GROMACS .gro file of C-alpha atoms in nm:
model
  182
    1MET     CA    1   0.010  -0.013   0.002
    2PHE     CA    2   0.139   0.341  -0.062
    3ARG     CA    3   0.212   0.586   0.184
    4TYR     CA    4   0.211   0.974   0.213
    5GLY     CA    5   0.551   0.952   0.155
    6ASP     CA    6   0.530   0.739  -0.114
    7ILE     CA    7   0.290   0.973  -0.337
    8VAL     CA    8   0.533   1.268  -0.280
    9SER     CA    9   0.858   1.100  -0.373
   10LEU     CA   10   0.665   0.967  -0.714
   11ALA     CA   11   0.549   1.356  -0.779
   12VAL     CA   12   0.825   1.430  -0.770
   13MET     CA   13   1.022   1.231  -0.979
   14MET     CA   14   0.745   1.319  -1.214
   15ARG     CA   15   0.821   1.662  -1.181
   16ILE     CA   16   1.170   1.632  -1.252
   17LEU     CA   17   1.136   1.391  -1.604
   18ASN     CA   18   0.900   1.694  -1.694
   19ILE     CA   19   1.188   1.945  -1.649
   20LEU     CA   20   1.412   1.699  -1.810
   21SER     CA   21   1.259   1.585  -2.104
   22PRO     CA   22   1.276   1.924  -2.301
   23SER     CA   23   1.664   1.884  -2.321
   24VAL     CA   24   1.654   1.512  -2.336
   25THR     CA   25   1.440   1.592  -2.671
   26ALA     CA   26   1.643   1.828  -2.786
   27TYR     CA   27   1.949   1.580  -2.727
   28LEU     CA   28   1.727   1.281  -2.903
   29ILE     CA   29   1.686   1.549  -3.232
   30ASN     CA   30   2.033   1.637  -3.255
   31GLU     CA   31   2.207   1.294  -3.161
   32ALA     CA   32   1.962   1.062  -3.344
   33GLU     CA   33   2.180   0.813  -3.439
   34SER     CA   34   2.354   0.718  -3.113
   35SER     CA   35   2.325   0.438  -2.961
   36ILE     CA   36   2.216   0.640  -2.617
   37ALA     CA   37   1.954   0.820  -2.831
   38LYS     CA   38   1.788   0.465  -2.941
   39ASP     CA   39   1.766   0.382  -2.533
   40PHE     CA   40   1.609   0.698  -2.440
   41SER     CA   41   1.368   0.620  -2.707
   42GLN     CA   42   1.260   0.293  -2.522
   43ILE     CA   43   1.295   0.416  -2.209
   44ILE     CA   44   1.054   0.726  -2.275
   45SER     CA   45   0.787   0.518  -2.441
   46GLU     CA   46   0.775   0.262  -2.121
   47VAL     CA   47   0.765   0.558  -1.913
   48THR     CA   48   0.472   0.709  -2.140
   49ASP     CA   49   0.283   0.369  -2.133
   50PHE     CA   50   0.344   0.387  -1.743
   51THR     CA   51   0.216   0.777  -1.728
   52ARG     CA   52  -0.142   0.699  -1.950
   53ALA     CA   53  -0.206   0.363  -1.714
   54ALA     CA   54  -0.153   0.546  -1.403
   55ASP     CA   55  -0.341   0.891  -1.482
   56ALA     CA   56  -0.606   0.685  -1.609
   57TYR     CA   57  -0.626   0.475  -1.263
   58LEU     CA   58  -0.568   0.797  -1.063
   59SER     CA   59  -0.877   0.979  -1.297
   60GLU     CA   60  -1.082   0.680  -1.171
   61LEU     CA   61  -1.004   0.698  -0.822
   62VAL     CA   62  -1.044   1.074  -0.816
   63GLU     CA   63  -1.399   1.011  -1.002
   64LYS     CA   64  -1.535   0.736  -0.750
   65SER     CA   65  -1.437   0.975  -0.454
   66GLY     CA   66  -1.730   1.220  -0.575
   67GLY     CA   67  -1.579   1.540  -0.338
   68GLU     CA   68  -1.533   1.236  -0.031
   69ALA     CA   69  -1.158   1.149   0.054
   70VAL     CA   70  -0.952   0.974  -0.201
   71THR     CA   71  -0.889   0.609  -0.104
   72THR     CA   72  -0.538   0.507  -0.097
   73PRO     CA   73  -0.383   0.393  -0.474
   74GLU     CA   74  -0.332   0.067  -0.462
   75THR     CA   75   0.067  -0.018  -0.557
   76SER     CA   76  -0.062  -0.272  -0.803
   77ARG     CA   77  -0.261  -0.062  -1.022
   78LEU     CA   78  -0.068   0.232  -1.061
   79PHE     CA   79   0.221   0.055  -1.181
   80GLU     CA   80   0.067  -0.139  -1.400
   81GLY     CA   81   0.148   0.022  -1.737
   82LEU     CA   82   0.515  -0.050  -1.649
   83GLY     CA   83   0.451  -0.434  -1.719
   84ILE     CA   84   0.620  -0.564  -1.439
   85ILE     CA   85   0.477  -0.876  -1.341
   86GLY     CA   86   0.501  -0.895  -0.983
   87PRO     CA   87   0.753  -0.913  -0.721
   88GLU     CA   88   0.940  -1.198  -0.858
   89THR     CA   89   1.026  -0.972  -1.173
   90THR     CA   90   1.425  -0.806  -1.067
   91LEU     CA   91   1.601  -0.544  -1.219
   92GLN     CA   92   1.949  -0.607  -1.286
   93TYR     CA   93   2.176  -0.277  -1.137
   94GLY     CA   94   2.530  -0.211  -1.202
   95GLU     CA   95   2.768  -0.312  -0.892
   96HIS     CA   96   2.812   0.067  -0.820
   97VAL     CA   97   2.419   0.159  -0.813
   98ASP     CA   98   2.379  -0.165  -0.564
   99ARG     CA   99   2.684  -0.064  -0.356
  100PHE     CA  100   2.562   0.305  -0.329
  101SER     CA  101   2.183   0.155  -0.239
  102SER     CA  102   2.294  -0.036   0.039
  103HIS     CA  103   2.520   0.239   0.176
  104MET     CA  104   2.201   0.475   0.138
  105ILE     CA  105   1.954   0.210   0.318
  106GLN     CA  106   2.214   0.142   0.612
  107ASP     CA  107   2.217   0.525   0.675
  108ILE     CA  108   1.917   0.587   0.683
  109ARG     CA  109   1.854   0.298   0.965
  110ASN     CA  110   2.135   0.424   1.141
  111ASN     CA  111   2.107   0.784   1.131
  112TRP     CA  112   1.729   0.904   1.083
  113LEU     CA  113   1.401   0.946   1.312
  114SER     CA  114   1.127   0.927   1.213
  115SER     CA  115   0.768   0.987   1.370
  116GLU     CA  116   0.418   1.079   1.264
  117ALA     CA  117   0.553   1.437   1.263
  118SER     CA  118   0.908   1.506   1.181
  119ILE     CA  119   1.206   1.349   1.080
  120THR     CA  120   1.531   1.401   1.236
  121ILE     CA  121   1.868   1.304   1.108
  122LYS     CA  122   2.151   1.260   1.366
  123ALA     CA  123   2.456   1.430   1.341
  124PRO     CA  124   2.733   1.404   1.494
  125SER     CA  125   2.819   1.586   1.814
  126ARG     CA  126   3.019   1.926   1.806
  127SER     CA  127   2.984   2.005   2.144
  128GLN     CA  128   2.862   1.929   2.456
  129ARG     CA  129   2.516   2.181   2.442
  130PRO     CA  130   2.299   2.226   2.157
  131SER     CA  131   2.344   2.543   1.921
  132THR     CA  132   2.085   2.776   1.910
  133THR     CA  133   1.984   2.697   1.596
  134GLN     CA  134   1.924   2.329   1.660
  135SER     CA  135   1.641   2.322   1.844
  136GLY     CA  136   1.633   1.908   1.765
  137GLN     CA  137   1.261   1.915   1.640
  138GLY     CA  138   1.353   1.736   1.283
  139THR     CA  139   1.198   1.802   0.996
  140SER     CA  140   0.810   1.846   1.018
  141PHE     CA  141   0.603   1.678   0.723
  142PRO     CA  142   0.417   1.918   0.542
  143LYS     CA  143   0.026   1.881   0.582
  144TRP     CA  144  -0.128   1.820   0.294
  145GLU     CA  145  -0.472   1.594   0.174
  146GLN     CA  146  -0.404   1.291  -0.006
  147SER     CA  147  -0.664   1.409  -0.258
  148ASP     CA  148  -0.416   1.719  -0.299
  149LEU     CA  149  -0.135   1.460  -0.321
  150LEU     CA  150  -0.303   1.245  -0.614
  151GLN     CA  151  -0.423   1.545  -0.788
  152VAL     CA  152  -0.038   1.676  -0.808
  153LEU     CA  153   0.082   1.371  -0.903
  154ARG     CA  154  -0.206   1.308  -1.190
  155GLU     CA  155  -0.084   1.626  -1.311
  156GLN     CA  156   0.258   1.566  -1.362
  157MET     CA  157   0.150   1.249  -1.513
  158ARG     CA  158  -0.121   1.441  -1.747
  159THR     CA  159   0.201   1.675  -1.855
  160TRP     CA  160   0.423   1.372  -1.943
  161ASN     CA  161   0.153   1.270  -2.137
  162HIS     CA  162   0.052   1.610  -2.299
  163ALA     CA  163   0.444   1.660  -2.417
  164HIS     CA  164   0.519   1.320  -2.516
  165ASP     CA  165   0.219   1.357  -2.761
  166MET     CA  166   0.337   1.694  -2.893
  167ILE     CA  167   0.727   1.514  -2.958
  168THR     CA  168   0.498   1.242  -3.119
  169LYS     CA  169   0.298   1.454  -3.354
  170ALA     CA  170   0.587   1.703  -3.390
  171THR     CA  171   0.780   1.373  -3.552
  172SER     CA  172   0.516   1.230  -3.749
  173TYR     CA  173   0.497   1.549  -3.921
  174GLY     CA  174   0.877   1.601  -3.955
  175ALA     CA  175   0.879   1.259  -4.125
  176LEU     CA  176   0.479   1.351  -4.353
  177ILE     CA  177   0.708   1.676  -4.450
  178ASP     CA  178   0.991   1.532  -4.566
  179GLU     CA  179   0.810   1.250  -4.767
  180ILE     CA  180   0.652   1.544  -4.926
  181LEU     CA  181   0.944   1.699  -4.999
  182PHE     CA  182   1.189   1.466  -5.105
   0.00000   0.00000   0.00000
């Protein structure tokens, strides 16, 4: 089941993808024959399949709620568009990614304290008394309604889909013009 932080993280990741999308598109246009461009095209298609399915599911959730509290999305339904069969599906990463991930997980387990209201990260002490800027209260979670979070996530999915639709149309128009002229 999805938690508050998971929804925020996914929305932020989609926002980052949307911000990077114009630069990636420019690269793909300028370096269309590179091996990286071919990989990117496949990845963009996979992300778009995911965002289309996720947008449809999120729209269904919001419409079913009828203005009342939205239920927490089911992970399997939200990620249905990725084409991942289930937990037995494994992704292969490089040694460096595995080592970095392990280090981050261990650091979070050892140094992060979280509660319903905040996250606090333990840091090495420098003196016997706390500084005036360090209250020891941690960083509080922003208070968002789940329906607002799902709406933000849905908007990010739609932004990606709109941009991909525009790229697809521009590409097909360009191919049509090339075909007519040449």
